[in-house]
Amino acid sequence: SELHIAGRLDADTTGLVLITDDGRWSFNIIRPTQQCEKVYRVGLRDPMSESTAVRLEQGVQLQGEAALTLPAKVTIVKPKEILLTITEGKYHQVKRMIAAVGNRVVSLHRESIGAVSLDIEVGQWRYLSAEEVACFYTE
């Protein structure tokens, strides 16, 4: 059967990708109404200030789009490294959000999607547990 990738990554982005042969399951992960949290570790060109983090959390306007991004969560790990949690999956969204606040992404790594966290080495794969699979099914 055909494989579906739930949440692709840009060529220069590393991290978690979920692959399935269940199209409905993958749609539940990527459709905007699902509000599925995706956590990215973002390396920045310039240090992140608390005030800029608040702007990202409240939503920013991306170039070419009228509506603000949905509220995000920002954790400043180091001055030039943040954890950014988003629920949308717009085209190049993380890079565009950071650009919208006058900074630039120098590295991008997806650490988790919903309840599934990356816990294996680069280039490796594993099956999801029954609980992990179930967390993406909706009523």
CSV table of N, CA and C in Angstrom, one decimal:
chain,number,residue,atom,x,y,z
A,1,SER,N,0.8,-1.2,0.0
A,1,SER,CA,0.0,0.0,0.0
A,1,SER,C,0.9,1.3,0.0
A,2,GLU,N,0.3,2.4,-0.3
A,2,GLU,CA,1.0,3.6,-0.5
A,2,GLU,C,1.4,4.2,0.9
A,3,LEU,N,2.6,4.7,1.0
A,3,LEU,CA,3.1,5.3,2.2
A,3,LEU,C,2.8,6.8,2.2
A,4,HIS,N,2.4,7.4,3.3
A,4,HIS,CA,2.1,8.8,3.5
A,4,HIS,C,3.1,9.3,4.5
A,5,ILE,N,3.7,10.5,4.2
A,5,ILE,CA,4.6,11.2,5.2
A,5,ILE,C,3.7,12.2,5.9
A,6,ALA,N,3.6,12.1,7.2
A,6,ALA,CA,2.8,13.1,8.0
A,6,ALA,C,3.8,14.2,8.5
A,7,GLY,N,3.8,15.3,7.7
A,7,GLY,CA,4.7,16.4,8.1
A,7,GLY,C,6.1,16.3,7.5
A,8,ARG,N,6.2,16.7,6.3
A,8,ARG,CA,7.5,16.7,5.6
A,8,ARG,C,8.5,17.7,6.3
A,9,LEU,N,9.8,17.5,5.9
A,9,LEU,CA,10.8,18.4,6.4
A,9,LEU,C,11.5,19.1,5.2
A,10,ASP,N,11.9,20.3,5.4
A,10,ASP,CA,12.7,21.0,4.3
A,10,ASP,C,14.0,20.2,4.2
A,11,ALA,N,14.7,20.4,3.1
A,11,ALA,CA,16.0,19.7,2.8
A,11,ALA,C,17.0,20.0,3.9
A,12,ASP,N,17.0,21.2,4.4
A,12,ASP,CA,18.0,21.6,5.4
A,12,ASP,C,17.5,21.5,6.9
A,13,THR,N,16.4,20.8,7.1
A,13,THR,CA,15.8,20.6,8.4
A,13,THR,C,16.0,19.1,8.8
A,14,THR,N,16.3,18.9,10.0
A,14,THR,CA,16.5,17.5,10.5
A,14,THR,C,15.4,17.2,11.5
A,15,GLY,N,15.2,15.9,11.9
A,15,GLY,CA,14.3,15.6,12.9
A,15,GLY,C,13.3,14.6,12.6
A,16,LEU,N,12.2,14.6,13.4
A,16,LEU,CA,11.2,13.5,13.4
A,16,LEU,C,10.3,13.6,12.1
A,17,VAL,N,10.1,12.5,11.5
A,17,VAL,CA,9.1,12.3,10.4
A,17,VAL,C,8.3,11.1,10.7
A,18,LEU,N,7.0,11.1,10.6
A,18,LEU,CA,6.1,10.0,10.8
A,18,LEU,C,5.7,9.5,9.4
A,19,ILE,N,5.8,8.2,9.2
A,19,ILE,CA,5.4,7.6,7.9
A,19,ILE,C,4.4,6.5,8.2
A,20,THR,N,3.3,6.4,7.4
A,20,THR,CA,2.2,5.5,7.6
A,20,THR,C,1.6,5.0,6.3
A,21,ASP,N,0.9,3.9,6.3
A,21,ASP,CA,0.1,3.5,5.1
A,21,ASP,C,-1.4,3.9,5.4
A,22,ASP,N,-1.7,4.6,6.4
A,22,ASP,CA,-3.1,4.9,6.8
A,22,ASP,C,-3.2,6.4,6.5
A,23,GLY,N,-3.9,6.7,5.4
A,23,GLY,CA,-4.0,8.1,5.0
A,23,GLY,C,-4.9,9.0,5.9
A,24,ARG,N,-5.9,8.3,6.5
A,24,ARG,CA,-6.7,9.1,7.5
A,24,ARG,C,-5.9,9.4,8.7
A,25,TRP,N,-5.1,8.5,9.2
A,25,TRP,CA,-4.2,8.8,10.3
A,25,TRP,C,-3.3,9.9,10.1
A,26,SER,N,-2.6,9.9,8.9
A,26,SER,CA,-1.7,11.0,8.6
A,26,SER,C,-2.4,12.3,8.5
A,27,PHE,N,-3.6,12.3,7.9
A,27,PHE,CA,-4.4,13.6,7.8
A,27,PHE,C,-4.7,14.1,9.1
A,28,ASN,N,-5.0,13.3,10.1
A,28,ASN,CA,-5.3,13.8,11.5
A,28,ASN,C,-4.2,14.5,12.1
A,29,ILE,N,-2.9,14.2,11.7
A,29,ILE,CA,-1.8,14.9,12.2
A,29,ILE,C,-1.6,16.2,11.5
A,30,ILE,N,-1.8,16.3,10.2
A,30,ILE,CA,-1.4,17.5,9.5
A,30,ILE,C,-2.6,18.5,9.4
A,31,ARG,N,-3.8,18.1,9.6
A,31,ARG,CA,-4.9,19.0,9.3
A,31,ARG,C,-4.9,20.1,10.4
A,32,PRO,N,-5.1,21.4,10.0
A,32,PRO,CA,-5.0,22.5,10.9
A,32,PRO,C,-6.0,22.4,12.1
A,33,THR,N,-7.2,21.9,11.9
A,33,THR,CA,-8.2,21.9,13.0
A,33,THR,C,-7.7,21.0,14.2
A,34,GLN,N,-6.8,20.1,13.9
A,34,GLN,CA,-6.4,19.1,14.9
A,34,GLN,C,-5.5,19.7,16.0
A,35,GLN,N,-4.9,20.9,15.7
A,35,GLN,CA,-4.0,21.6,16.7
A,35,GLN,C,-2.9,20.7,17.2
A,36,CYS,N,-2.3,19.8,16.4
A,36,CYS,CA,-1.3,18.9,16.8
A,36,CYS,C,0.0,19.7,17.0
A,37,GLU,N,0.5,19.6,18.2
A,37,GLU,CA,1.7,20.3,18.6
A,37,GLU,C,3.0,19.7,17.9
A,38,LYS,N,3.8,20.6,17.3
A,38,LYS,CA,5.1,20.2,16.8
A,38,LYS,C,6.1,21.1,17.4
A,39,VAL,N,7.2,20.4,18.0
A,39,VAL,CA,8.2,21.2,18.7
A,39,VAL,C,9.5,21.1,17.9
A,40,TYR,N,10.0,22.3,17.6
A,40,TYR,CA,11.3,22.5,16.9
A,40,TYR,C,12.3,23.2,17.7
A,41,ARG,N,13.6,22.6,17.6
A,41,ARG,CA,14.7,23.3,18.2
A,41,ARG,C,15.3,24.2,17.1
A,42,VAL,N,15.4,25.5,17.4
A,42,VAL,CA,15.7,26.4,16.4
A,42,VAL,C,17.0,27.2,16.8
A,43,GLY,N,18.0,27.0,15.9
A,43,GLY,CA,19.2,27.8,16.1
A,43,GLY,C,19.1,29.1,15.3
A,44,LEU,N,19.5,30.2,16.0
A,44,LEU,CA,19.2,31.6,15.5
A,44,LEU,C,20.5,32.3,15.2
A,45,ARG,N,20.4,33.2,14.2
A,45,ARG,CA,21.5,34.1,13.9
A,45,ARG,C,21.8,35.1,15.0
A,46,ASP,N,20.7,35.7,15.6
A,46,ASP,CA,20.8,36.7,16.6
A,46,ASP,C,20.1,36.2,17.9
A,47,PRO,N,20.6,36.7,19.0
A,47,PRO,CA,19.9,36.3,20.3
A,47,PRO,C,18.4,36.6,20.3
A,48,MET,N,17.7,35.8,21.0
A,48,MET,CA,16.2,36.0,21.1
A,48,MET,C,15.9,36.7,22.4
A,49,SER,N,15.2,37.8,22.3
A,49,SER,CA,14.9,38.6,23.5
A,49,SER,C,13.5,38.1,24.0
A,50,GLU,N,13.2,38.4,25.3
A,50,GLU,CA,12.0,38.0,25.9
A,50,GLU,C,10.8,38.6,25.1
A,51,SER,N,11.0,39.9,24.8
A,51,SER,CA,9.9,40.6,24.1
A,51,SER,C,9.6,40.0,22.7
A,52,THR,N,10.6,39.6,22.0
A,52,THR,CA,10.4,38.9,20.7
A,52,THR,C,9.8,37.6,20.9
A,53,ALA,N,10.2,36.8,21.9
A,53,ALA,CA,9.5,35.5,22.2
A,53,ALA,C,8.0,35.7,22.4
A,54,VAL,N,7.7,36.8,23.1
A,54,VAL,CA,6.2,37.1,23.4
A,54,VAL,C,5.5,37.4,22.1
A,55,ARG,N,6.2,38.1,21.2
A,55,ARG,CA,5.5,38.4,19.9
A,55,ARG,C,5.3,37.1,19.1
A,56,LEU,N,6.2,36.1,19.1
A,56,LEU,CA,6.0,34.8,18.5
A,56,LEU,C,4.9,34.1,19.1
A,57,GLU,N,4.8,34.2,20.5
A,57,GLU,CA,3.8,33.4,21.2
A,57,GLU,C,2.4,34.0,20.9
A,58,GLN,N,2.3,35.3,20.6
A,58,GLN,CA,1.0,35.9,20.4
A,58,GLN,C,0.5,35.7,18.9
A,59,GLY,N,1.5,35.4,18.0
A,59,GLY,CA,1.2,35.3,16.6
A,59,GLY,C,1.8,36.4,15.8
A,60,VAL,N,2.4,36.1,14.7
A,60,VAL,CA,3.0,37.1,13.8
A,60,VAL,C,2.4,37.0,12.5
A,61,GLN,N,2.6,38.1,11.7
A,61,GLN,CA,2.1,38.0,10.3
A,61,GLN,C,3.2,37.6,9.4
A,62,LEU,N,2.9,36.5,8.6
A,62,LEU,CA,3.9,36.0,7.7
A,62,LEU,C,3.7,36.8,6.4
A,63,GLN,N,4.8,36.9,5.7
A,63,GLN,CA,4.7,37.6,4.4
A,63,GLN,C,3.7,37.0,3.5
A,64,GLY,N,2.8,37.8,2.9
A,64,GLY,CA,1.9,37.2,1.9
A,64,GLY,C,0.6,36.6,2.6
A,65,GLU,N,0.5,36.7,3.9
A,65,GLU,CA,-0.7,36.2,4.6
A,65,GLU,C,-1.4,37.3,5.4
A,66,ALA,N,-2.7,37.3,5.4
A,66,ALA,CA,-3.4,38.3,6.1
A,66,ALA,C,-3.5,37.9,7.6
A,67,ALA,N,-3.8,36.7,7.9
A,67,ALA,CA,-4.1,36.3,9.3
A,67,ALA,C,-2.7,36.0,10.0
A,68,LEU,N,-2.8,36.3,11.3
A,68,LEU,CA,-1.6,36.0,12.2
A,68,LEU,C,-1.4,34.5,12.3
A,69,THR,N,-0.2,34.0,12.6
A,69,THR,CA,0.0,32.6,13.0
A,69,THR,C,-0.8,32.3,14.3
A,70,LEU,N,-1.2,31.1,14.5
A,70,LEU,CA,-1.8,30.7,15.7
A,70,LEU,C,-0.8,30.9,16.9
A,71,PRO,N,-1.3,31.1,18.1
A,71,PRO,CA,-0.4,31.2,19.2
A,71,PRO,C,0.6,30.1,19.3
A,72,ALA,N,1.9,30.4,19.6
A,72,ALA,CA,3.0,29.4,19.7
A,72,ALA,C,3.5,29.4,21.1
A,73,LYS,N,4.4,28.5,21.4
A,73,LYS,CA,5.1,28.5,22.7
A,73,LYS,C,6.6,28.7,22.4
A,74,VAL,N,7.2,29.5,23.2
A,74,VAL,CA,8.7,29.7,23.0
A,74,VAL,C,9.4,29.5,24.3
A,75,THR,N,10.4,28.6,24.3
A,75,THR,CA,11.3,28.4,25.4
A,75,THR,C,12.7,28.8,25.0
A,76,ILE,N,13.3,29.8,25.6
A,76,ILE,CA,14.7,30.2,25.3
A,76,ILE,C,15.6,29.3,26.0
A,77,VAL,N,16.3,28.5,25.2
A,77,VAL,CA,17.3,27.5,25.8
A,77,VAL,C,18.6,28.2,26.0
A,78,LYS,N,19.1,28.9,25.0
A,78,LYS,CA,20.3,29.7,25.1
A,78,LYS,C,20.0,30.9,24.3
A,79,PRO,N,20.8,32.0,24.4
A,79,PRO,CA,20.5,33.2,23.7
A,79,PRO,C,20.2,33.0,22.2
A,80,LYS,N,20.9,32.1,21.5
A,80,LYS,CA,20.6,31.9,20.1
A,80,LYS,C,20.0,30.5,19.8
A,81,GLU,N,19.3,30.0,20.8
A,81,GLU,CA,18.6,28.7,20.6
A,81,GLU,C,17.3,28.7,21.4
A,82,ILE,N,16.2,28.4,20.6
A,82,ILE,CA,14.9,28.3,21.3
A,82,ILE,C,14.2,27.0,20.9
A,83,LEU,N,13.2,26.6,21.7
A,83,LEU,CA,12.3,25.6,21.4
A,83,LEU,C,11.0,26.3,21.0
A,84,LEU,N,10.5,26.1,19.8
A,84,LEU,CA,9.3,26.7,19.3
A,84,LEU,C,8.3,25.6,19.1
A,85,THR,N,7.1,25.8,19.7
A,85,THR,CA,6.0,24.8,19.6
A,85,THR,C,4.9,25.5,18.8
A,86,ILE,N,4.6,24.9,17.6
A,86,ILE,CA,3.5,25.4,16.8
A,86,ILE,C,2.4,24.3,16.5
A,87,THR,N,1.2,24.7,16.2
A,87,THR,CA,0.2,23.8,15.9
A,87,THR,C,-0.2,23.8,14.4
A,88,GLU,N,0.4,24.7,13.7
A,88,GLU,CA,0.1,24.8,12.2
A,88,GLU,C,1.2,24.1,11.5
A,89,GLY,N,1.1,24.1,10.2
A,89,GLY,CA,2.2,23.5,9.4
A,89,GLY,C,2.3,24.3,8.0
A,90,LYS,N,2.3,25.6,8.1
A,90,LYS,CA,2.3,26.4,6.9
A,90,LYS,C,3.7,26.2,6.2
A,91,TYR,N,3.8,26.5,5.0
A,91,TYR,CA,5.0,26.4,4.2
A,91,TYR,C,6.1,27.2,4.8
A,92,HIS,N,7.2,26.5,5.2
A,92,HIS,CA,8.4,27.1,5.8
A,92,HIS,C,8.0,28.0,7.0
A,93,GLN,N,7.0,27.5,7.8
A,93,GLN,CA,6.4,28.4,8.8
A,93,GLN,C,7.5,28.8,9.9
A,94,VAL,N,8.3,27.9,10.4
A,94,VAL,CA,9.2,28.4,11.4
A,94,VAL,C,10.2,29.4,10.9
A,95,LYS,N,10.7,29.2,9.7
A,95,LYS,CA,11.7,30.1,9.1
A,95,LYS,C,11.0,31.5,8.9
A,96,ARG,N,9.8,31.4,8.4
A,96,ARG,CA,9.0,32.6,8.1
A,96,ARG,C,8.6,33.4,9.4
A,97,MET,N,8.3,32.7,10.4
A,97,MET,CA,8.0,33.3,11.7
A,97,MET,C,9.2,34.0,12.3
A,98,ILE,N,10.4,33.4,12.2
A,98,ILE,CA,11.6,34.0,12.7
A,98,ILE,C,12.0,35.2,11.9
A,99,ALA,N,11.8,35.1,10.6
A,99,ALA,CA,12.1,36.2,9.7
A,99,ALA,C,11.2,37.4,10.0
A,100,ALA,N,9.9,37.1,10.3
A,100,ALA,CA,8.9,38.1,10.6
A,100,ALA,C,9.3,39.0,11.8
A,101,VAL,N,10.1,38.4,12.7
A,101,VAL,CA,10.6,39.2,13.9
A,101,VAL,C,12.0,39.7,13.7
A,102,GLY,N,12.5,39.6,12.5
A,102,GLY,CA,13.8,40.2,12.2
A,102,GLY,C,15.0,39.4,12.5
A,103,ASN,N,14.8,38.1,12.6
A,103,ASN,CA,15.9,37.2,12.9
A,103,ASN,C,16.0,36.2,11.8
A,104,ARG,N,17.0,35.2,11.9
A,104,ARG,CA,17.1,34.2,10.8
A,104,ARG,C,17.4,32.9,11.5
A,105,VAL,N,16.8,31.8,10.9
A,105,VAL,CA,17.1,30.4,11.3
A,105,VAL,C,18.4,30.0,10.7
A,106,VAL,N,19.3,29.5,11.6
A,106,VAL,CA,20.5,28.9,11.1
A,106,VAL,C,20.5,27.3,11.2
A,107,SER,N,19.7,26.8,12.1
A,107,SER,CA,19.5,25.3,12.1
A,107,SER,C,18.1,25.1,12.6
A,108,LEU,N,17.5,24.0,12.1
A,108,LEU,CA,16.2,23.6,12.5
A,108,LEU,C,16.0,22.1,12.6
A,109,HIS,N,15.5,21.7,13.8
A,109,HIS,CA,15.4,20.3,14.1
A,109,HIS,C,14.0,20.0,14.7
A,110,ARG,N,13.2,19.1,14.2
A,110,ARG,CA,11.9,18.8,14.8
A,110,ARG,C,12.1,17.7,15.8
A,111,GLU,N,11.7,18.0,17.0
A,111,GLU,CA,11.9,17.1,18.1
A,111,GLU,C,10.7,16.2,18.4
A,112,SER,N,9.5,16.8,18.2
A,112,SER,CA,8.3,16.0,18.5
A,112,SER,C,7.1,16.4,17.6
A,113,ILE,N,6.2,15.4,17.5
A,113,ILE,CA,4.9,15.7,16.9
A,113,ILE,C,3.9,15.0,17.8
A,114,GLY,N,3.0,15.9,18.4
A,114,GLY,CA,2.1,15.4,19.3
A,114,GLY,C,2.8,14.7,20.5
A,115,ALA,N,2.4,13.5,20.8
A,115,ALA,CA,3.0,12.8,22.0
A,115,ALA,C,4.2,12.0,21.6
A,116,VAL,N,4.6,12.0,20.3
A,116,VAL,CA,5.8,11.2,19.8
A,116,VAL,C,7.0,12.1,19.8
A,117,SER,N,8.0,11.7,20.6
A,117,SER,CA,9.3,12.4,20.6
A,117,SER,C,10.4,11.6,20.0
A,118,LEU,N,11.3,12.4,19.3
A,118,LEU,CA,12.4,11.7,18.7
A,118,LEU,C,13.4,11.1,19.8
A,119,ASP,N,13.5,9.8,19.8
A,119,ASP,CA,14.3,9.2,20.8
A,119,ASP,C,15.3,8.1,20.2
A,120,ILE,N,15.6,8.3,18.9
A,120,ILE,CA,16.5,7.3,18.3
A,120,ILE,C,17.6,8.1,17.6
A,121,GLU,N,18.6,7.4,17.2
A,121,GLU,CA,19.8,8.1,16.5
A,121,GLU,C,19.4,8.5,15.1
A,122,VAL,N,20.2,9.5,14.6
A,122,VAL,CA,20.0,10.0,13.2
A,122,VAL,C,20.0,8.9,12.3
A,123,GLY,N,19.1,8.9,11.3
A,123,GLY,CA,19.0,7.9,10.3
A,123,GLY,C,18.3,6.6,10.7
A,124,GLN,N,18.0,6.4,12.0
A,124,GLN,CA,17.3,5.2,12.4
A,124,GLN,C,15.8,5.4,12.4
A,125,TRP,N,15.1,4.2,12.5
A,125,TRP,CA,13.6,4.3,12.6
A,125,TRP,C,13.1,3.3,13.6
A,126,ARG,N,11.9,3.4,14.0
A,126,ARG,CA,11.3,2.5,14.9
A,126,ARG,C,9.8,2.5,14.7
A,127,TYR,N,9.1,1.4,15.1
A,127,TYR,CA,7.7,1.4,15.0
A,127,TYR,C,7.1,2.2,16.2
A,128,LEU,N,6.0,2.8,16.0
A,128,LEU,CA,5.3,3.5,17.1
A,128,LEU,C,4.6,2.5,18.0
A,129,SER,N,4.5,2.9,19.2
A,129,SER,CA,3.7,2.0,20.2
A,129,SER,C,2.2,2.2,19.9
A,130,ALA,N,1.4,1.3,20.4
A,130,ALA,CA,0.0,1.4,20.2
A,130,ALA,C,-0.6,2.7,20.8
A,131,GLU,N,0.0,3.1,21.9
A,131,GLU,CA,-0.4,4.4,22.5
A,131,GLU,C,-0.1,5.5,21.6
A,132,GLU,N,1.1,5.5,21.0
A,132,GLU,CA,1.5,6.6,20.2
A,132,GLU,C,0.6,6.7,18.9
A,133,VAL,N,0.3,5.5,18.4
A,133,VAL,CA,-0.6,5.5,17.2
A,133,VAL,C,-2.0,6.0,17.6
A,134,ALA,N,-2.5,5.6,18.7
A,134,ALA,CA,-3.8,6.0,19.1
A,134,ALA,C,-4.0,7.4,19.4
A,135,CYS,N,-2.9,8.1,19.8
A,135,CYS,CA,-3.0,9.5,20.2
A,135,CYS,C,-3.4,10.4,19.0
A,136,PHE,N,-3.2,9.9,17.8
A,136,PHE,CA,-3.5,10.7,16.6
A,136,PHE,C,-4.9,10.4,16.0
A,137,TYR,N,-5.6,9.4,16.5
A,137,TYR,CA,-6.9,9.1,16.1
A,137,TYR,C,-7.9,10.1,16.8
A,138,THR,N,-8.9,10.5,16.0
A,138,THR,CA,-9.9,11.4,16.6
A,138,THR,C,-11.2,10.8,16.6
A,139,GLU,N,-12.1,11.3,17.4
A,139,GLU,CA,-13.5,10.8,17.5
A,139,GLU,C,-14.2,11.1,16.1
